[in-house]
Amino acid sequence: MVRKLKASYITESYSDVTGEYSRRCEEAVVALDEEHVGARVFGEESGWCDSLAGAVCIDRLTDDGVVLASSGYEHFTVHAGEPYETGVYTMDGDHSWQYVFEITNE
């Protein structure tokens, strides 16, 4: 069985035009093996995700999990059996984002 990283990137934006919030969730599943060290978790990201939240990559594997790194110089250590939720980030109060990571044995 190969360990895999299940990742969610959740964004919420407020529209001045409609006065409503919209929510989007992008999910990815990546095998935790040496081949994927250095790879982006969410594929070819673009737009404000890269510039604000930063591209999330697999930095290194550990005995019981993985260390992820964002281009914003943050590191997230995810252990098997312990789902990891980041805080909710925002730049201006109208746009926010959060990451949720979990290691599975699928």
CSV table of N, CA, C and O in Angstrom, one decimal, residues 4-105:
chain,number,residue,atom,x,y,z
A,4,LYS,N,-0.6,8.2,0.7
A,4,LYS,CA,-0.9,9.3,-0.1
A,4,LYS,C,-1.3,10.5,0.7
A,4,LYS,O,-1.8,10.4,1.8
A,5,LEU,N,-1.0,11.6,0.1
A,5,LEU,CA,-1.4,12.9,0.7
A,5,LEU,C,-2.7,13.3,0.1
A,5,LEU,O,-2.7,13.5,-1.1
A,6,LYS,N,-3.7,13.5,0.9
A,6,LYS,CA,-5.0,14.1,0.4
A,6,LYS,C,-5.0,15.5,0.9
A,6,LYS,O,-4.8,15.8,2.1
A,7,ALA,N,-5.1,16.4,-0.1
A,7,ALA,CA,-5.0,17.9,0.2
A,7,ALA,C,-6.2,18.6,-0.3
A,7,ALA,O,-6.7,18.3,-1.4
A,8,SER,N,-6.6,19.6,0.5
A,8,SER,CA,-7.7,20.5,0.0
A,8,SER,C,-7.2,21.9,0.2
A,8,SER,O,-6.6,22.3,1.1
A,9,TYR,N,-7.6,22.7,-0.9
A,9,TYR,CA,-7.3,24.2,-0.9
A,9,TYR,C,-8.6,24.9,-1.0
A,9,TYR,O,-9.3,24.7,-2.0
A,10,ILE,N,-9.0,25.5,0.1
A,10,ILE,CA,-10.4,26.1,0.2
A,10,ILE,C,-10.2,27.6,0.1
A,10,ILE,O,-9.5,28.2,0.9
A,11,THR,N,-11.0,28.3,-0.8
A,11,THR,CA,-10.9,29.7,-0.9
A,11,THR,C,-12.4,30.3,-0.8
A,11,THR,O,-13.3,29.6,-1.1
A,12,GLU,N,-12.4,31.4,-0.3
A,12,GLU,CA,-13.7,32.2,-0.2
A,12,GLU,C,-13.5,33.6,-0.6
A,12,GLU,O,-12.5,34.2,-0.1
A,13,SER,N,-14.4,34.1,-1.4
A,13,SER,CA,-14.2,35.5,-1.9
A,13,SER,C,-15.5,36.2,-1.7
A,13,SER,O,-16.6,35.6,-2.0
A,14,TYR,N,-15.4,37.5,-1.4
A,14,TYR,CA,-16.6,38.3,-1.3
A,14,TYR,C,-16.7,39.2,-2.6
A,14,TYR,O,-15.7,39.8,-3.0
A,15,SER,N,-17.9,39.3,-3.1
A,15,SER,CA,-18.1,40.2,-4.3
A,15,SER,C,-18.8,41.4,-3.9
A,15,SER,O,-19.9,41.4,-3.4
A,16,ASP,N,-18.2,42.6,-4.2
A,16,ASP,CA,-18.8,43.9,-4.0
A,16,ASP,C,-20.0,44.0,-4.9
A,16,ASP,O,-21.0,44.8,-4.5
A,17,VAL,N,-20.0,43.4,-6.0
A,17,VAL,CA,-21.1,43.5,-7.0
A,17,VAL,C,-22.4,42.8,-6.5
A,17,VAL,O,-23.5,43.4,-6.4
A,18,THR,N,-22.3,41.6,-6.1
A,18,THR,CA,-23.4,40.8,-5.7
A,18,THR,C,-23.7,40.9,-4.2
A,18,THR,O,-24.8,40.6,-3.7
A,19,GLY,N,-22.6,41.2,-3.4
A,19,GLY,CA,-22.8,41.3,-2.0
A,19,GLY,C,-22.8,39.9,-1.3
A,19,GLY,O,-23.2,39.7,-0.2
A,20,GLU,N,-22.3,38.9,-2.1
A,20,GLU,CA,-22.3,37.5,-1.6
A,20,GLU,C,-20.9,36.9,-1.6
A,20,GLU,O,-20.0,37.4,-2.3
A,21,TYR,N,-20.7,35.9,-0.8
A,21,TYR,CA,-19.5,35.1,-0.8
A,21,TYR,C,-19.6,33.9,-1.7
A,21,TYR,O,-20.6,33.3,-1.8
A,22,SER,N,-18.5,33.6,-2.3
A,22,SER,CA,-18.4,32.4,-3.1
A,22,SER,C,-17.3,31.5,-2.5
A,22,SER,O,-16.3,32.0,-2.0
A,23,ARG,N,-17.5,30.2,-2.5
A,23,ARG,CA,-16.5,29.3,-1.9
A,23,ARG,C,-16.1,28.3,-2.9
A,23,ARG,O,-17.0,27.8,-3.7
A,24,ARG,N,-14.9,28.0,-3.0
A,24,ARG,CA,-14.3,27.0,-3.9
A,24,ARG,C,-13.4,26.0,-3.2
A,24,ARG,O,-12.6,26.5,-2.3
A,25,CYS,N,-13.4,24.8,-3.5
A,25,CYS,CA,-12.5,23.8,-2.9
A,25,CYS,C,-11.8,23.0,-4.0
A,25,CYS,O,-12.5,22.4,-4.8
A,26,GLU,N,-10.5,23.1,-4.0
A,26,GLU,CA,-9.7,22.3,-5.0
A,26,GLU,C,-9.1,21.1,-4.2
A,26,GLU,O,-8.5,21.4,-3.1
A,27,GLU,N,-9.2,19.9,-4.7
A,27,GLU,CA,-8.6,18.8,-4.0
A,27,GLU,C,-7.6,18.1,-4.8
A,27,GLU,O,-7.6,18.1,-6.1
A,28,ALA,N,-6.6,17.5,-4.2
A,28,ALA,CA,-5.6,16.7,-4.8
A,28,ALA,C,-5.1,15.5,-4.0
A,28,ALA,O,-5.2,15.6,-2.8
A,29,VAL,N,-4.7,14.5,-4.7
A,29,VAL,CA,-4.2,13.3,-4.0
A,29,VAL,C,-2.8,13.0,-4.7
A,29,VAL,O,-2.8,12.9,-5.9
A,30,VAL,N,-1.8,12.9,-3.8
A,30,VAL,CA,-0.4,12.7,-4.4
A,30,VAL,C,0.2,11.6,-3.6
A,30,VAL,O,0.1,11.5,-2.4
A,31,ALA,N,0.8,10.6,-4.3
A,31,ALA,CA,1.6,9.5,-3.7
A,31,ALA,C,2.8,10.1,-2.9
A,31,ALA,O,3.4,11.0,-3.4
A,32,LEU,N,3.0,9.6,-1.7
A,32,LEU,CA,4.1,10.0,-0.9
A,32,LEU,C,5.3,9.1,-1.2
A,32,LEU,O,5.5,8.1,-0.5
A,33,ASP,N,6.0,9.4,-2.2
A,33,ASP,CA,7.2,8.6,-2.6
A,33,ASP,C,8.3,9.5,-3.1
A,33,ASP,O,8.1,10.7,-3.3
A,34,GLU,N,9.5,9.0,-3.2
A,34,GLU,CA,10.6,9.9,-3.6
A,34,GLU,C,10.4,10.6,-5.0
A,34,GLU,O,10.9,11.7,-5.2
A,35,GLU,N,9.7,10.0,-5.8
A,35,GLU,CA,9.4,10.6,-7.1
A,35,GLU,C,8.7,11.9,-7.0
A,35,GLU,O,8.8,12.8,-7.9
A,36,HIS,N,7.9,12.1,-6.0
A,36,HIS,CA,7.1,13.3,-5.9
A,36,HIS,C,7.7,14.4,-5.0
A,36,HIS,O,7.1,15.4,-4.8
A,37,VAL,N,8.9,14.1,-4.4
A,37,VAL,CA,9.5,15.1,-3.6
A,37,VAL,C,9.9,16.3,-4.5
A,37,VAL,O,10.5,16.1,-5.5
A,38,GLY,N,9.5,17.5,-4.1
A,38,GLY,CA,9.7,18.7,-4.9
A,38,GLY,C,8.5,19.0,-5.8
A,38,GLY,O,8.5,20.1,-6.3
A,39,ALA,N,7.6,18.1,-5.9
A,39,ALA,CA,6.4,18.4,-6.8
A,39,ALA,C,5.4,19.2,-6.1
A,39,ALA,O,5.2,19.2,-4.9
A,40,ARG,N,4.7,20.0,-6.9
A,40,ARG,CA,3.5,20.8,-6.4
A,40,ARG,C,2.4,19.9,-6.0
A,40,ARG,O,2.1,18.9,-6.7
A,41,VAL,N,1.7,20.2,-4.9
A,41,VAL,CA,0.6,19.4,-4.5
A,41,VAL,C,-0.6,19.6,-5.4
A,41,VAL,O,-1.3,18.6,-5.7
A,42,PHE,N,-0.8,20.8,-5.8
A,42,PHE,CA,-2.0,21.1,-6.5
A,42,PHE,C,-1.8,21.3,-8.0
A,42,PHE,O,-2.5,22.0,-8.7
A,43,GLY,N,-0.7,20.7,-8.6
A,43,GLY,CA,-0.5,20.8,-10.0
A,43,GLY,C,0.0,22.2,-10.4
A,43,GLY,O,0.7,22.9,-9.7
A,44,GLU,N,-0.4,22.6,-11.6
A,44,GLU,CA,0.0,23.9,-12.1
A,44,GLU,C,-0.9,25.0,-11.6
A,44,GLU,O,-1.8,25.4,-12.3
A,45,GLU,N,-0.6,25.5,-10.4
A,45,GLU,CA,-1.4,26.6,-9.9
A,45,GLU,C,-1.1,27.9,-10.6
A,45,GLU,O,0.0,28.0,-11.2
A,46,SER,N,-2.0,28.8,-10.6
A,46,SER,CA,-1.8,30.1,-11.2
A,46,SER,C,-2.7,31.1,-10.5
A,46,SER,O,-3.5,30.8,-9.7
A,47,GLY,N,-2.5,32.3,-10.9
A,47,GLY,CA,-3.3,33.4,-10.3
A,47,GLY,C,-3.0,33.7,-8.9
A,47,GLY,O,-1.8,33.6,-8.5
A,48,TRP,N,-3.9,34.2,-8.2
A,48,TRP,CA,-3.6,34.8,-6.9
A,48,TRP,C,-3.2,33.7,-5.8
A,48,TRP,O,-2.6,34.0,-4.8
A,49,CYS,N,-3.5,32.4,-6.1
A,49,CYS,CA,-3.1,31.4,-5.2
A,49,CYS,C,-1.5,31.4,-5.1
A,49,CYS,O,-1.0,31.4,-4.0
A,50,ASP,N,-0.9,31.4,-6.3
A,50,ASP,CA,0.6,31.5,-6.2
A,50,ASP,C,1.1,32.7,-5.6
A,50,ASP,O,2.1,32.7,-4.9
A,51,SER,N,0.5,33.9,-6.0
A,51,SER,CA,1.1,35.1,-5.5
A,51,SER,C,0.8,35.4,-4.0
A,51,SER,O,1.6,36.1,-3.4
A,52,LEU,N,-0.3,34.9,-3.5
A,52,LEU,CA,-0.7,35.2,-2.1
A,52,LEU,C,-0.4,34.0,-1.2
A,52,LEU,O,0.3,34.1,-0.3
A,53,ALA,N,-1.1,32.9,-1.5
A,53,ALA,CA,-1.0,31.7,-0.7
A,53,ALA,C,0.3,31.0,-0.9
A,53,ALA,O,0.9,30.4,0.0
A,54,GLY,N,0.8,31.0,-2.1
A,54,GLY,CA,2.1,30.3,-2.4
A,54,GLY,C,1.8,28.9,-2.9
A,54,GLY,O,0.9,28.3,-2.5
A,55,ALA,N,2.6,28.5,-3.8
A,55,ALA,CA,2.5,27.1,-4.3
A,55,ALA,C,3.0,26.2,-3.2
A,55,ALA,O,4.0,26.4,-2.6
A,56,VAL,N,2.2,25.1,-2.9
A,56,VAL,CA,2.6,24.2,-1.9
A,56,VAL,C,3.3,23.0,-2.6
A,56,VAL,O,2.7,22.4,-3.5
A,57,CYS,N,4.4,22.6,-2.1
A,57,CYS,CA,5.2,21.5,-2.7
A,57,CYS,C,5.6,20.5,-1.6
A,57,CYS,O,5.6,20.8,-0.4
A,58,ILE,N,5.9,19.3,-2.0
A,58,ILE,CA,6.3,18.3,-1.0
A,58,ILE,C,7.8,18.6,-0.8
A,58,ILE,O,8.6,18.4,-1.7
A,59,ASP,N,8.2,19.0,0.4
A,59,ASP,CA,9.5,19.3,0.7
A,59,ASP,C,10.4,18.1,1.0
A,59,ASP,O,11.4,17.9,0.5
A,60,ARG,N,9.8,17.2,1.9
A,60,ARG,CA,10.6,16.0,2.2
A,60,ARG,C,9.6,15.0,2.9
A,60,ARG,O,8.6,15.4,3.5
A,61,LEU,N,10.0,13.7,2.8
A,61,LEU,CA,9.2,12.7,3.5
A,61,LEU,C,9.8,12.4,4.9
A,61,LEU,O,11.0,12.6,5.0
A,62,THR,N,9.0,12.0,5.8
A,62,THR,CA,9.5,11.7,7.1
A,62,THR,C,9.0,10.2,7.4
A,62,THR,O,8.3,9.6,6.6
A,63,ASP,N,9.5,9.6,8.5
A,63,ASP,CA,9.1,8.3,8.8
A,63,ASP,C,7.6,8.1,9.0
A,63,ASP,O,7.1,7.1,8.6
A,64,ASP,N,6.9,9.1,9.5
A,64,ASP,CA,5.5,8.9,9.7
A,64,ASP,C,4.6,10.0,9.0
A,64,ASP,O,3.5,10.2,9.3
A,65,GLY,N,5.2,10.7,8.0
A,65,GLY,CA,4.4,11.7,7.3
A,65,GLY,C,5.2,12.4,6.2
A,65,GLY,O,6.0,11.8,5.5
A,66,VAL,N,5.0,13.7,6.2
A,66,VAL,CA,5.6,14.5,5.1
A,66,VAL,C,5.7,16.0,5.6
A,66,VAL,O,4.9,16.4,6.5
A,67,VAL,N,6.7,16.7,5.1
A,67,VAL,CA,6.8,18.1,5.3
A,67,VAL,C,6.5,18.8,4.0
A,67,VAL,O,7.1,18.5,3.0
A,68,LEU,N,5.6,19.7,4.1
A,68,LEU,CA,5.2,20.5,2.9
A,68,LEU,C,5.7,21.9,3.0
A,68,LEU,O,5.9,22.4,4.2
A,69,ALA,N,6.0,22.6,1.9
A,69,ALA,CA,6.5,23.9,2.0
A,69,ALA,C,5.8,24.8,1.0
A,69,ALA,O,5.4,24.3,-0.1
A,70,SER,N,5.5,26.0,1.4
A,70,SER,CA,4.8,26.9,0.4
A,70,SER,C,5.9,27.9,0.0
A,70,SER,O,6.9,28.1,0.6
A,71,SER,N,5.6,28.5,-1.2
A,71,SER,CA,6.6,29.5,-1.7
A,71,SER,C,6.5,30.8,-0.8
A,71,SER,O,7.4,31.7,-1.0
A,72,GLY,N,5.6,30.8,0.1
A,72,GLY,CA,5.5,31.9,1.1
A,72,GLY,C,6.4,31.6,2.3
A,72,GLY,O,6.3,32.2,3.4
A,73,TYR,N,7.3,30.6,2.2
A,73,TYR,CA,8.3,30.2,3.3
A,73,TYR,C,7.7,29.6,4.5
A,73,TYR,O,8.3,29.6,5.6
A,74,GLU,N,6.5,29.0,4.4
A,74,GLU,CA,5.9,28.3,5.5
A,74,GLU,C,6.1,26.8,5.3
A,74,GLU,O,6.2,26.3,4.2
A,75,HIS,N,6.2,26.1,6.4
A,75,HIS,CA,6.3,24.6,6.4
A,75,HIS,C,5.2,24.0,7.2
A,75,HIS,O,4.9,24.5,8.2
A,76,PHE,N,4.6,23.0,6.6
A,76,PHE,CA,3.5,22.2,7.3
A,76,PHE,C,4.0,20.8,7.5
A,76,PHE,O,4.3,20.1,6.5
A,77,THR,N,4.0,20.3,8.7
A,77,THR,CA,4.4,18.9,9.0
A,77,THR,C,3.1,18.1,9.2
A,77,THR,O,2.4,18.4,10.2
A,78,VAL,N,2.9,17.1,8.4
A,78,VAL,CA,1.7,16.3,8.5
A,78,VAL,C,2.1,14.9,8.9
A,78,VAL,O,3.0,14.3,8.2
A,79,HIS,N,1.5,14.4,9.9
A,79,HIS,CA,1.7,13.1,10.4
A,79,HIS,C,0.6,12.1,10.1
A,79,HIS,O,-0.6,12.6,10.1
A,80,ALA,N,0.9,10.9,9.8
A,80,ALA,CA,-0.1,9.9,9.5
A,80,ALA,C,-1.1,9.8,10.7
A,80,ALA,O,-0.7,9.8,11.8
A,81,GLY,N,-2.4,9.7,10.4
A,81,GLY,CA,-3.4,9.6,11.4
A,81,GLY,C,-3.8,10.9,12.1
A,81,GLY,O,-4.6,10.9,13.0
A,82,GLU,N,-3.2,12.0,11.7
A,82,GLU,CA,-3.5,13.3,12.3
A,82,GLU,C,-3.8,14.4,11.2
A,82,GLU,O,-2.9,15.0,10.6
A,83,PRO,N,-5.0,14.5,10.8
A,83,PRO,CA,-5.4,15.6,9.8
A,83,PRO,C,-4.8,16.9,10.3
A,83,PRO,O,-4.8,17.2,11.5
A,84,TYR,N,-4.4,17.7,9.3
A,84,TYR,CA,-3.8,19.0,9.6
A,84,TYR,C,-4.5,20.1,8.9
A,84,TYR,O,-4.7,20.1,7.7
A,85,GLU,N,-5.0,21.1,9.7
A,85,GLU,CA,-5.7,22.3,9.1
A,85,GLU,C,-4.9,23.5,9.4
A,85,GLU,O,-4.5,23.7,10.5
A,86,THR,N,-4.6,24.3,8.4
A,86,THR,CA,-3.9,25.6,8.6
A,86,THR,C,-4.9,26.5,9.2
A,86,THR,O,-6.2,26.3,9.1
A,87,GLY,N,-4.5,27.7,9.6
A,87,GLY,CA,-5.4,28.7,10.0
A,87,GLY,C,-6.0,29.3,8.7
A,87,GLY,O,-5.6,28.9,7.6
A,88,VAL,N,-6.9,30.2,8.8
A,88,VAL,CA,-7.5,30.8,7.7
A,88,VAL,C,-6.7,32.1,7.4
A,88,VAL,O,-6.5,32.9,8.2
A,89,TYR,N,-6.2,32.2,6.2
A,89,TYR,CA,-5.4,33.3,5.7
A,89,TYR,C,-6.3,34.3,5.0
A,89,TYR,O,-7.2,34.0,4.3
A,90,THR,N,-5.9,35.6,5.1
A,90,THR,CA,-6.6,36.6,4.4
A,90,THR,C,-5.6,37.8,4.1
A,90,THR,O,-4.7,38.0,4.9
A,91,MET,N,-5.9,38.5,3.0
A,91,MET,CA,-5.0,39.6,2.7
A,91,MET,C,-5.8,40.9,3.0
A,91,MET,O,-5.3,41.9,3.6
A,92,ASP,N,-7.1,40.9,2.6
A,92,ASP,CA,-7.9,42.1,2.7
A,92,ASP,C,-9.2,41.9,3.4
A,92,ASP,O,-10.0,42.8,3.4
A,93,GLY,N,-9.5,40.7,3.9
A,93,GLY,CA,-10.8,40.4,4.5
A,93,GLY,C,-11.8,40.0,3.6
A,93,GLY,O,-12.8,39.4,4.0
A,94,ASP,N,-11.7,40.3,2.3
A,94,ASP,CA,-12.6,39.9,1.3
A,94,ASP,C,-12.3,38.5,0.6
A,94,ASP,O,-13.1,37.9,0.0
A,95,HIS,N,-11.0,38.2,0.7
A,95,HIS,CA,-10.5,36.9,0.1
A,95,HIS,C,-9.8,36.1,1.2
A,95,HIS,O,-8.9,36.7,1.8
A,96,SER,N,-10.2,34.9,1.3
A,96,SER,CA,-9.5,34.1,2.4
A,96,SER,C,-9.2,32.7,1.8
A,96,SER,O,-9.8,32.3,0.8
A,97,TRP,N,-8.2,32.0,2.4
A,97,TRP,CA,-7.9,30.7,1.9
A,97,TRP,C,-7.4,29.9,3.1
A,97,TRP,O,-6.9,30.4,4.1
A,98,GLN,N,-7.5,28.5,3.0
A,98,GLN,CA,-7.0,27.6,4.0
A,98,GLN,C,-6.7,26.3,3.3
A,98,GLN,O,-7.2,25.9,2.3
A,99,TYR,N,-5.7,25.6,3.9
A,99,TYR,CA,-5.3,24.3,3.5
A,99,TYR,C,-5.7,23.2,4.5
A,99,TYR,O,-5.6,23.5,5.7
A,100,VAL,N,-6.1,22.0,4.0
A,100,VAL,CA,-6.4,20.9,4.9
A,100,VAL,C,-5.6,19.7,4.3
A,100,VAL,O,-5.7,19.4,3.1
A,101,PHE,N,-4.8,19.0,5.1
A,101,PHE,CA,-4.0,17.9,4.7
A,101,PHE,C,-4.2,16.7,5.5
A,101,PHE,O,-4.5,16.8,6.7
A,102,GLU,N,-4.2,15.5,4.9
A,102,GLU,CA,-4.3,14.2,5.6
A,102,GLU,C,-3.6,13.2,4.8
A,102,GLU,O,-3.5,13.1,3.6
A,103,ILE,N,-3.0,12.2,5.6
A,103,ILE,CA,-2.3,11.1,4.9
A,103,ILE,C,-3.2,9.9,5.0
A,103,ILE,O,-3.7,9.6,6.1
A,104,THR,N,-3.3,9.2,3.9
A,104,THR,CA,-4.2,8.1,3.8
A,104,THR,C,-3.4,6.9,3.3
A,104,THR,O,-2.3,7.0,2.7
A,105,ASN,N,-3.9,5.7,3.4
A,105,ASN,CA,-3.3,4.5,2.9
A,105,ASN,C,-4.2,3.9,1.9
A,105,ASN,O,-4.8,2.8,2.1
